[in-house]
């Protein structure tokens, strides 16, 4: 099953200008943060890994200073081509609203494992620079079941 099946199923590519995309063979580690003026404004952090962009919707944005923890809700993997996407998703379509690139750059792995719900990494963007962590919620699983697997915290550990 394609890792992009959920992404593609949610969108009508004759209506939206978002890329349909495919699994990439690139080994690069780029990242983008989209500013997404959907029903409510949020920021989408996307990390290039394993041929896709692993993606989180961060309602209040990725923190620029250490000591601030923000909710990051994991969403469907996006195609690597989405890293350059900006534009307006039409009214009535999934994610309708304007999408702008808020920051982009490269990231480096430090330690941990996304599959296991904990990773440390460096961001090297224009705005976001430094050591970060993404940690999946543990405690809520027995209350919220599958849904809780989507809830992570993102925080900045330190400047470089
Ligand atoms: Mn979004």
Short mmCIF file of N, CA and C and ligand atoms in Angstrom, two decimals:
data_model
loop_
_atom_site.label_atom_id
_atom_site.label_comp_id
_atom_site.label_asym_id
_atom_site.label_seq_id
_atom_site.Cartn_x
_atom_site.Cartn_y
_atom_site.Cartn_z
N UNK A 1 0.85 -1.20 0.00
CA UNK A 1 0.00 0.00 0.00
C UNK A 1 0.88 1.24 0.00
N UNK A 2 0.57 2.11 -0.87
CA UNK A 2 1.35 3.35 -0.93
C UNK A 2 1.17 4.16 0.34
N UNK A 3 2.28 4.72 0.79
CA UNK A 3 2.23 5.59 1.97
C UNK A 3 1.44 6.87 1.67
N UNK A 4 1.17 7.11 0.39
CA UNK A 4 0.45 8.34 0.02
C UNK A 4 -1.02 8.10 -0.27
N UNK A 5 -1.48 6.88 -0.02
CA UNK A 5 -2.86 6.53 -0.34
C UNK A 5 -3.87 7.44 0.39
N UNK A 6 -3.61 7.67 1.67
CA UNK A 6 -4.54 8.51 2.44
C UNK A 6 -4.52 9.94 1.90
N UNK A 7 -3.32 10.44 1.63
CA UNK A 7 -3.18 11.79 1.06
C UNK A 7 -3.98 11.91 -0.24
N UNK A 8 -3.79 10.93 -1.11
CA UNK A 8 -4.44 11.01 -2.44
C UNK A 8 -5.95 10.83 -2.33
N UNK A 9 -6.38 9.98 -1.40
CA UNK A 9 -7.81 9.73 -1.26
C UNK A 9 -8.57 10.96 -0.77
N UNK A 10 -7.88 11.85 -0.05
CA UNK A 10 -8.55 13.02 0.51
C UNK A 10 -8.71 14.16 -0.49
N UNK A 11 -8.04 14.06 -1.62
CA UNK A 11 -7.98 15.21 -2.54
C UNK A 11 -8.51 14.88 -3.93
N UNK A 12 -9.09 15.89 -4.58
CA UNK A 12 -9.51 15.76 -5.98
C UNK A 12 -8.52 16.56 -6.82
N UNK A 13 -7.69 15.85 -7.58
CA UNK A 13 -6.59 16.53 -8.26
C UNK A 13 -7.01 17.29 -9.51
N UNK A 14 -8.31 17.20 -9.86
CA UNK A 14 -8.82 18.09 -10.91
C UNK A 14 -9.35 19.40 -10.31
N UNK A 15 -9.34 19.48 -8.96
CA UNK A 15 -9.86 20.70 -8.30
C UNK A 15 -8.75 21.46 -7.59
N UNK A 16 -7.81 20.74 -6.99
CA UNK A 16 -6.75 21.39 -6.22
C UNK A 16 -5.46 21.39 -7.04
N UNK A 17 -4.61 22.40 -6.79
CA UNK A 17 -3.32 22.44 -7.49
C UNK A 17 -2.23 21.74 -6.68
N UNK A 18 -2.60 21.10 -5.58
CA UNK A 18 -1.61 20.35 -4.81
C UNK A 18 -1.08 19.18 -5.65
N UNK A 19 0.19 18.80 -5.45
CA UNK A 19 0.75 17.70 -6.24
C UNK A 19 0.13 16.36 -5.86
N UNK A 20 -0.10 15.52 -6.88
CA UNK A 20 -0.59 14.17 -6.59
C UNK A 20 0.53 13.36 -5.95
N UNK A 21 1.69 13.50 -6.54
CA UNK A 21 2.89 12.99 -5.89
C UNK A 21 3.11 11.50 -6.01
N UNK A 22 4.30 11.13 -5.67
CA UNK A 22 4.69 9.72 -5.65
C UNK A 22 5.79 9.57 -4.59
N UNK A 23 6.08 8.32 -4.24
CA UNK A 23 7.14 8.09 -3.26
C UNK A 23 8.47 8.49 -3.90
N UNK A 24 9.25 9.27 -3.18
CA UNK A 24 10.51 9.78 -3.69
C UNK A 24 11.65 8.84 -3.34
N UNK A 25 12.69 8.85 -4.17
CA UNK A 25 13.87 8.06 -3.84
C UNK A 25 14.99 8.93 -3.30
N UNK A 26 14.69 10.21 -3.17
CA UNK A 26 15.69 11.14 -2.65
C UNK A 26 16.07 10.78 -1.21
N UNK A 27 17.33 10.94 -0.91
CA UNK A 27 17.82 10.67 0.44
C UNK A 27 17.97 11.97 1.23
N UNK A 28 17.62 13.08 0.61
CA UNK A 28 17.85 14.35 1.30
C UNK A 28 16.89 14.51 2.46
N UNK A 29 17.26 15.38 3.37
CA UNK A 29 16.41 15.63 4.53
C UNK A 29 16.08 17.11 4.57
N UNK A 30 15.03 17.43 3.82
CA UNK A 30 14.57 18.82 3.83
C UNK A 30 13.35 18.92 4.74
N UNK A 31 13.03 20.14 5.10
CA UNK A 31 11.78 20.34 5.84
C UNK A 31 11.12 21.61 5.36
N UNK A 32 9.83 21.67 5.60
CA UNK A 32 9.09 22.90 5.32
C UNK A 32 8.08 23.10 6.44
N UNK A 33 7.78 24.34 6.73
CA UNK A 33 6.63 24.67 7.58
C UNK A 33 5.69 25.51 6.73
N UNK A 34 4.49 24.98 6.52
CA UNK A 34 3.48 25.72 5.79
C UNK A 34 2.60 26.51 6.77
N UNK A 35 2.29 27.72 6.40
CA UNK A 35 1.29 28.52 7.12
C UNK A 35 -0.02 28.30 6.37
N UNK A 36 -0.97 27.68 7.05
CA UNK A 36 -2.16 27.19 6.35
C UNK A 36 -3.41 27.89 6.91
N UNK A 37 -3.94 28.77 6.09
CA UNK A 37 -5.13 29.53 6.48
C UNK A 37 -6.38 28.72 6.13
N UNK A 38 -6.54 27.61 6.82
CA UNK A 38 -7.73 26.77 6.62
C UNK A 38 -8.83 27.28 7.56
N UNK A 39 -9.80 26.45 7.88
CA UNK A 39 -10.89 26.88 8.76
C UNK A 39 -10.32 27.59 9.99
N UNK A 40 -9.25 27.01 10.54
CA UNK A 40 -8.50 27.78 11.53
C UNK A 40 -7.04 27.78 11.10
N UNK A 41 -6.40 28.92 11.34
CA UNK A 41 -4.98 29.05 10.97
C UNK A 41 -4.16 28.04 11.76
N UNK A 42 -3.28 27.33 11.07
CA UNK A 42 -2.33 26.47 11.75
C UNK A 42 -1.07 26.40 10.89
N UNK A 43 -0.07 25.75 11.45
CA UNK A 43 1.19 25.59 10.73
C UNK A 43 1.43 24.10 10.55
N UNK A 44 1.91 23.70 9.38
CA UNK A 44 2.16 22.28 9.11
C UNK A 44 3.66 22.06 8.98
N UNK A 45 4.20 21.28 9.90
CA UNK A 45 5.62 20.90 9.83
C UNK A 45 5.72 19.62 9.03
N UNK A 46 6.62 19.62 8.04
CA UNK A 46 6.79 18.43 7.20
C UNK A 46 8.28 18.10 7.10
N UNK A 47 8.61 16.88 7.50
CA UNK A 47 10.00 16.41 7.46
C UNK A 47 10.14 15.36 6.37
N UNK A 48 11.11 15.57 5.49
CA UNK A 48 11.36 14.60 4.41
C UNK A 48 12.08 13.39 4.98
N UNK A 49 11.46 12.23 4.86
CA UNK A 49 12.09 10.98 5.29
C UNK A 49 11.35 9.82 4.67
N UNK A 50 12.08 8.77 4.35
CA UNK A 50 11.50 7.55 3.79
C UNK A 50 10.65 7.82 2.55
N UNK A 51 11.08 8.79 1.75
CA UNK A 51 10.41 9.02 0.47
C UNK A 51 9.14 9.83 0.53
N UNK A 52 8.80 10.31 1.73
CA UNK A 52 7.58 11.14 1.87
C UNK A 52 7.89 12.31 2.80
N UNK A 53 6.89 13.15 3.02
CA UNK A 53 6.99 14.18 4.05
C UNK A 53 6.11 13.76 5.22
N UNK A 54 6.75 13.37 6.32
CA UNK A 54 5.99 13.11 7.55
C UNK A 54 5.47 14.47 8.02
N UNK A 55 4.20 14.53 8.39
CA UNK A 55 3.56 15.83 8.58
C UNK A 55 2.80 15.93 9.89
N UNK A 56 2.89 17.12 10.49
CA UNK A 56 2.16 17.43 11.72
C UNK A 56 1.52 18.80 11.57
N UNK A 57 0.27 18.90 11.99
CA UNK A 57 -0.39 20.21 12.08
C UNK A 57 -0.12 20.76 13.48
N UNK A 58 0.47 21.94 13.52
CA UNK A 58 0.84 22.55 14.80
C UNK A 58 -0.01 23.82 14.95
N UNK A 59 -1.10 23.74 15.76
CA UNK A 59 -2.04 24.86 15.80
C UNK A 59 -1.38 26.20 16.13
N UNK A 60 -0.46 26.21 17.09
CA UNK A 60 0.14 27.48 17.51
C UNK A 60 1.51 27.72 16.89
N UNK A 61 1.94 26.84 16.02
CA UNK A 61 3.22 27.04 15.35
C UNK A 61 4.38 26.39 16.08
N UNK A 62 5.43 26.08 15.32
CA UNK A 62 6.62 25.45 15.89
C UNK A 62 7.34 26.49 16.75
N UNK A 63 7.62 26.17 18.02
CA UNK A 63 8.25 27.18 18.89
C UNK A 63 9.63 27.61 18.39
N UNK A 64 9.89 28.91 18.53
CA UNK A 64 11.18 29.43 18.10
C UNK A 64 12.15 29.55 19.27
N UNK A 65 11.62 29.38 20.50
CA UNK A 65 12.46 29.49 21.69
C UNK A 65 12.34 28.21 22.52
N UNK A 66 13.42 27.84 23.23
CA UNK A 66 13.34 26.69 24.13
C UNK A 66 12.33 26.95 25.26
N UNK A 67 11.77 25.89 25.81
CA UNK A 67 10.90 26.02 26.97
C UNK A 67 9.42 26.10 26.65
N UNK A 68 9.08 26.13 25.36
CA UNK A 68 7.67 26.19 24.95
C UNK A 68 7.30 24.86 24.32
N UNK A 69 6.29 24.19 24.88
CA UNK A 69 5.84 22.93 24.29
C UNK A 69 4.54 23.17 23.54
N UNK A 70 4.47 22.66 22.33
CA UNK A 70 3.28 22.87 21.51
C UNK A 70 2.72 21.53 21.04
N UNK A 71 1.40 21.48 20.97
CA UNK A 71 0.73 20.30 20.41
C UNK A 71 1.02 20.21 18.91
N UNK A 72 1.31 18.99 18.46
CA UNK A 72 1.54 18.72 17.03
C UNK A 72 0.74 17.47 16.69
N UNK A 73 -0.25 17.62 15.84
CA UNK A 73 -1.13 16.50 15.50
C UNK A 73 -0.66 15.88 14.19
N UNK A 74 -0.25 14.63 14.25
CA UNK A 74 0.26 14.00 13.03
C UNK A 74 -0.87 13.83 12.02
N UNK A 75 -0.58 14.20 10.80
CA UNK A 75 -1.55 14.05 9.72
C UNK A 75 -0.95 13.13 8.65
N UNK A 76 -1.68 12.91 7.59
CA UNK A 76 -1.24 11.96 6.57
C UNK A 76 0.10 12.37 5.94
N UNK A 77 0.90 11.37 5.57
CA UNK A 77 2.14 11.64 4.86
C UNK A 77 1.83 12.39 3.57
N UNK A 78 2.67 13.36 3.26
CA UNK A 78 2.50 14.14 2.02
C UNK A 78 3.63 13.78 1.06
N UNK A 79 3.40 13.95 -0.25
CA UNK A 79 4.48 13.68 -1.21
C UNK A 79 5.60 14.70 -1.07
N UNK A 80 6.82 14.28 -1.38
CA UNK A 80 7.98 15.17 -1.25
C UNK A 80 7.80 16.45 -2.08
N UNK A 81 7.09 16.33 -3.21
CA UNK A 81 6.85 17.50 -4.06
C UNK A 81 6.07 18.60 -3.36
N UNK A 82 5.42 18.28 -2.25
CA UNK A 82 4.64 19.27 -1.52
C UNK A 82 5.52 20.30 -0.84
N UNK A 83 6.83 20.00 -0.77
CA UNK A 83 7.75 20.89 -0.06
C UNK A 83 7.79 22.27 -0.71
N UNK A 84 7.50 22.34 -2.00
CA UNK A 84 7.52 23.62 -2.71
C UNK A 84 6.11 24.18 -2.93
N UNK A 85 5.10 23.51 -2.39
CA UNK A 85 3.74 23.94 -2.68
C UNK A 85 3.36 25.20 -1.92
N UNK A 86 2.78 26.13 -2.66
CA UNK A 86 2.03 27.21 -2.03
C UNK A 86 0.90 27.53 -2.97
N UNK A 87 -0.17 28.08 -2.45
CA UNK A 87 -1.30 28.39 -3.31
C UNK A 87 -2.58 28.38 -2.51
N UNK A 88 -3.68 28.41 -3.25
CA UNK A 88 -4.99 28.46 -2.59
C UNK A 88 -5.75 27.18 -2.90
N UNK A 89 -6.07 26.44 -1.87
CA UNK A 89 -6.89 25.23 -2.04
C UNK A 89 -8.34 25.72 -2.11
N UNK A 90 -9.06 25.35 -3.19
CA UNK A 90 -10.37 25.96 -3.41
C UNK A 90 -11.39 25.64 -2.32
N UNK A 91 -12.30 26.57 -2.15
CA UNK A 91 -13.43 26.43 -1.24
C UNK A 91 -14.11 25.08 -1.48
N UNK A 92 -14.43 24.39 -0.42
CA UNK A 92 -15.15 23.12 -0.54
C UNK A 92 -14.23 21.91 -0.64
N UNK A 93 -12.94 22.15 -0.92
CA UNK A 93 -11.99 21.04 -1.03
C UNK A 93 -11.29 20.83 0.32
N UNK A 94 -10.68 19.67 0.45
CA UNK A 94 -9.99 19.31 1.69
C UNK A 94 -8.88 20.33 1.99
N UNK A 95 -8.91 20.91 3.17
CA UNK A 95 -7.88 21.89 3.55
C UNK A 95 -8.04 23.24 2.90
N UNK A 96 -9.26 23.55 2.45
CA UNK A 96 -9.52 24.79 1.71
C UNK A 96 -8.92 26.01 2.41
N UNK A 97 -8.27 26.84 1.62
CA UNK A 97 -7.66 28.06 2.15
C UNK A 97 -6.26 28.24 1.60
N UNK A 98 -5.65 29.35 2.01
CA UNK A 98 -4.33 29.67 1.46
C UNK A 98 -3.23 28.91 2.19
N UNK A 99 -2.26 28.44 1.43
CA UNK A 99 -1.08 27.77 1.98
C UNK A 99 0.16 28.55 1.56
N UNK A 100 0.92 29.02 2.56
CA UNK A 100 2.16 29.74 2.26
C UNK A 100 3.33 29.02 2.91
N UNK A 101 4.50 29.17 2.32
CA UNK A 101 5.69 28.61 2.96
C UNK A 101 6.16 29.59 4.02
N UNK A 102 6.18 29.12 5.27
CA UNK A 102 6.57 29.98 6.39
C UNK A 102 8.07 29.84 6.66
N UNK A 103 8.58 28.63 6.47
CA UNK A 103 10.02 28.40 6.65
C UNK A 103 10.38 27.11 5.91
N UNK A 104 11.62 27.04 5.48
CA UNK A 104 12.10 25.78 4.92
C UNK A 104 13.60 25.69 5.10
N UNK A 105 14.11 24.48 4.96
CA UNK A 105 15.54 24.27 5.14
C UNK A 105 15.83 22.78 5.18
N UNK A 106 16.83 22.43 5.97
CA UNK A 106 17.19 21.03 6.09
C UNK A 106 17.13 20.61 7.55
N UNK A 107 16.99 19.33 7.75
CA UNK A 107 16.99 18.81 9.12
C UNK A 107 17.98 17.68 9.21
N UNK A 108 18.51 17.45 10.41
CA UNK A 108 19.41 16.31 10.66
C UNK A 108 18.86 15.50 11.82
N UNK A 109 19.01 14.22 11.65
CA UNK A 109 18.63 13.27 12.69
C UNK A 109 19.65 13.33 13.83
N UNK A 110 19.19 13.34 15.07
CA UNK A 110 20.11 13.22 16.21
C UNK A 110 19.95 11.85 16.86
N UNK A 111 18.74 11.58 17.36
CA UNK A 111 18.51 10.25 17.94
C UNK A 111 17.02 10.00 18.06
N UNK A 112 16.67 8.74 18.31
CA UNK A 112 15.27 8.37 18.49
C UNK A 112 14.71 7.70 17.25
N UNK A 113 13.40 7.54 17.26
CA UNK A 113 12.75 6.77 16.21
C UNK A 113 11.31 7.26 16.09
N UNK A 114 10.98 7.78 14.92
CA UNK A 114 9.62 8.29 14.71
C UNK A 114 8.58 7.20 14.95
N UNK A 115 8.88 5.99 14.48
CA UNK A 115 7.93 4.89 14.64
C UNK A 115 7.64 4.61 16.12
N UNK A 116 8.66 4.83 16.92
CA UNK A 116 8.49 4.58 18.36
C UNK A 116 7.99 5.80 19.10
N UNK A 117 7.82 6.90 18.38
CA UNK A 117 7.17 8.06 18.98
C UNK A 117 8.08 9.04 19.70
N UNK A 118 9.36 9.04 19.35
CA UNK A 118 10.26 10.00 19.99
C UNK A 118 11.47 10.22 19.10
N UNK A 119 11.72 11.46 18.77
CA UNK A 119 12.88 11.76 17.92
C UNK A 119 13.46 13.12 18.30
N UNK A 120 14.77 13.20 18.27
CA UNK A 120 15.48 14.47 18.40
C UNK A 120 16.11 14.78 17.05
N UNK A 121 16.07 16.05 16.69
CA UNK A 121 16.58 16.43 15.37
C UNK A 121 16.98 17.89 15.39
N UNK A 122 17.82 18.26 14.43
CA UNK A 122 18.17 19.66 14.23
C UNK A 122 17.36 20.22 13.09
N UNK A 123 16.93 21.45 13.24
CA UNK A 123 16.34 22.18 12.12
C UNK A 123 17.32 23.26 11.70
N UNK A 124 17.51 23.35 10.41
CA UNK A 124 18.36 24.40 9.85
C UNK A 124 17.57 25.15 8.79
N UNK A 125 16.72 26.02 9.25
CA UNK A 125 15.90 26.82 8.35
C UNK A 125 16.27 28.28 8.45
N UNK A 126 15.45 29.12 7.83
CA UNK A 126 15.67 30.57 7.93
C UNK A 126 15.23 31.08 9.30
N UNK A 127 14.09 30.56 9.76
CA UNK A 127 13.53 31.01 11.03
C UNK A 127 13.80 30.00 12.14
N UNK A 128 13.60 28.75 11.82
CA UNK A 128 13.75 27.70 12.83
C UNK A 128 15.16 27.13 12.76
N UNK A 129 15.89 27.32 13.86
CA UNK A 129 17.26 26.83 13.92
C UNK A 129 17.46 26.26 15.31
N UNK A 130 18.02 25.08 15.39
CA UNK A 130 18.32 24.52 16.69
C UNK A 130 17.88 23.09 16.82
N UNK A 131 18.04 22.61 18.06
CA UNK A 131 17.74 21.22 18.35
C UNK A 131 16.30 21.10 18.85
N UNK A 132 15.57 20.19 18.26
CA UNK A 132 14.14 20.01 18.55
C UNK A 132 13.84 18.58 18.94
N UNK A 133 12.70 18.39 19.60
CA UNK A 133 12.20 17.05 19.88
C UNK A 133 10.73 16.98 19.51
N UNK A 134 10.35 15.82 19.02
CA UNK A 134 8.94 15.48 18.79
C UNK A 134 8.68 14.22 19.58
N UNK A 135 7.69 14.27 20.46
CA UNK A 135 7.41 13.14 21.36
C UNK A 135 5.91 12.85 21.34
N UNK A 136 5.58 11.61 21.01
CA UNK A 136 4.17 11.22 20.95
C UNK A 136 3.61 11.04 22.36
N UNK A 137 2.36 11.47 22.55
CA UNK A 137 1.69 11.30 23.85
C UNK A 137 1.63 9.83 24.19
N UNK A 138 1.85 9.52 25.46
CA UNK A 138 1.72 8.13 25.90
C UNK A 138 0.47 7.93 26.73
N UNK A 139 0.30 8.81 27.71
CA UNK A 139 -0.69 8.56 28.77
C UNK A 139 -2.12 8.48 28.30
N UNK A 140 -2.42 9.16 27.19
CA UNK A 140 -3.82 9.26 26.81
C UNK A 140 -4.32 8.05 26.03
N UNK A 141 -3.42 7.10 25.73
CA UNK A 141 -3.81 6.04 24.80
C UNK A 141 -5.00 5.21 25.30
N UNK A 142 -5.05 4.94 26.62
CA UNK A 142 -6.13 4.09 27.09
C UNK A 142 -7.46 4.83 27.11
N UNK A 143 -7.40 6.17 27.02
CA UNK A 143 -8.65 6.92 26.96
C UNK A 143 -9.09 7.18 25.53
N UNK A 144 -8.16 7.49 24.70
CA UNK A 144 -8.53 7.98 23.37
C UNK A 144 -8.25 6.98 22.25
N UNK A 145 -7.67 5.83 22.58
CA UNK A 145 -7.45 4.81 21.57
C UNK A 145 -6.58 5.29 20.43
N UNK A 146 -6.96 4.94 19.22
CA UNK A 146 -6.15 5.24 18.03
C UNK A 146 -5.87 6.72 17.87
N UNK A 147 -6.87 7.52 18.19
CA UNK A 147 -6.73 8.96 17.96
C UNK A 147 -5.53 9.53 18.69
N UNK A 148 -5.24 8.98 19.87
CA UNK A 148 -4.15 9.54 20.67
C UNK A 148 -2.80 9.34 20.01
N UNK A 149 -2.70 8.35 19.12
CA UNK A 149 -1.42 8.12 18.44
C UNK A 149 -1.05 9.29 17.54
N UNK A 150 -2.00 10.14 17.27
CA UNK A 150 -1.73 11.29 16.40
C UNK A 150 -1.22 12.49 17.18
N UNK A 151 -1.34 12.45 18.49
CA UNK A 151 -0.98 13.62 19.29
C UNK A 151 0.47 13.55 19.77
N UNK A 152 1.20 14.59 19.40
CA UNK A 152 2.60 14.70 19.78
C UNK A 152 2.81 16.06 20.43
N UNK A 153 3.96 16.21 21.09
CA UNK A 153 4.42 17.53 21.52
C UNK A 153 5.69 17.85 20.75
N UNK A 154 5.81 19.10 20.35
CA UNK A 154 7.06 19.55 19.76
C UNK A 154 7.64 20.65 20.63
N UNK A 155 8.93 20.59 20.86
CA UNK A 155 9.59 21.66 21.62
C UNK A 155 11.04 21.79 21.18
N UNK A 156 11.55 22.98 21.43
CA UNK A 156 12.93 23.26 21.10
C UNK A 156 13.79 22.96 22.32
N UNK A 157 14.84 22.21 22.13
CA UNK A 157 15.74 21.86 23.23
C UNK A 157 16.77 22.95 23.46
N UNK A 158 17.43 23.36 22.40
CA UNK A 158 18.43 24.42 22.53
C UNK A 158 18.82 24.98 21.17
N UNK A 159 19.47 26.11 21.22
CA UNK A 159 20.07 26.69 20.02
C UNK A 159 21.25 25.80 19.61
N UNK A 160 21.68 25.95 18.41
CA UNK A 160 22.86 25.19 17.99
C UNK A 160 24.10 25.63 18.75
MN1 LIG B 1 -2.78 22.03 7.11
#
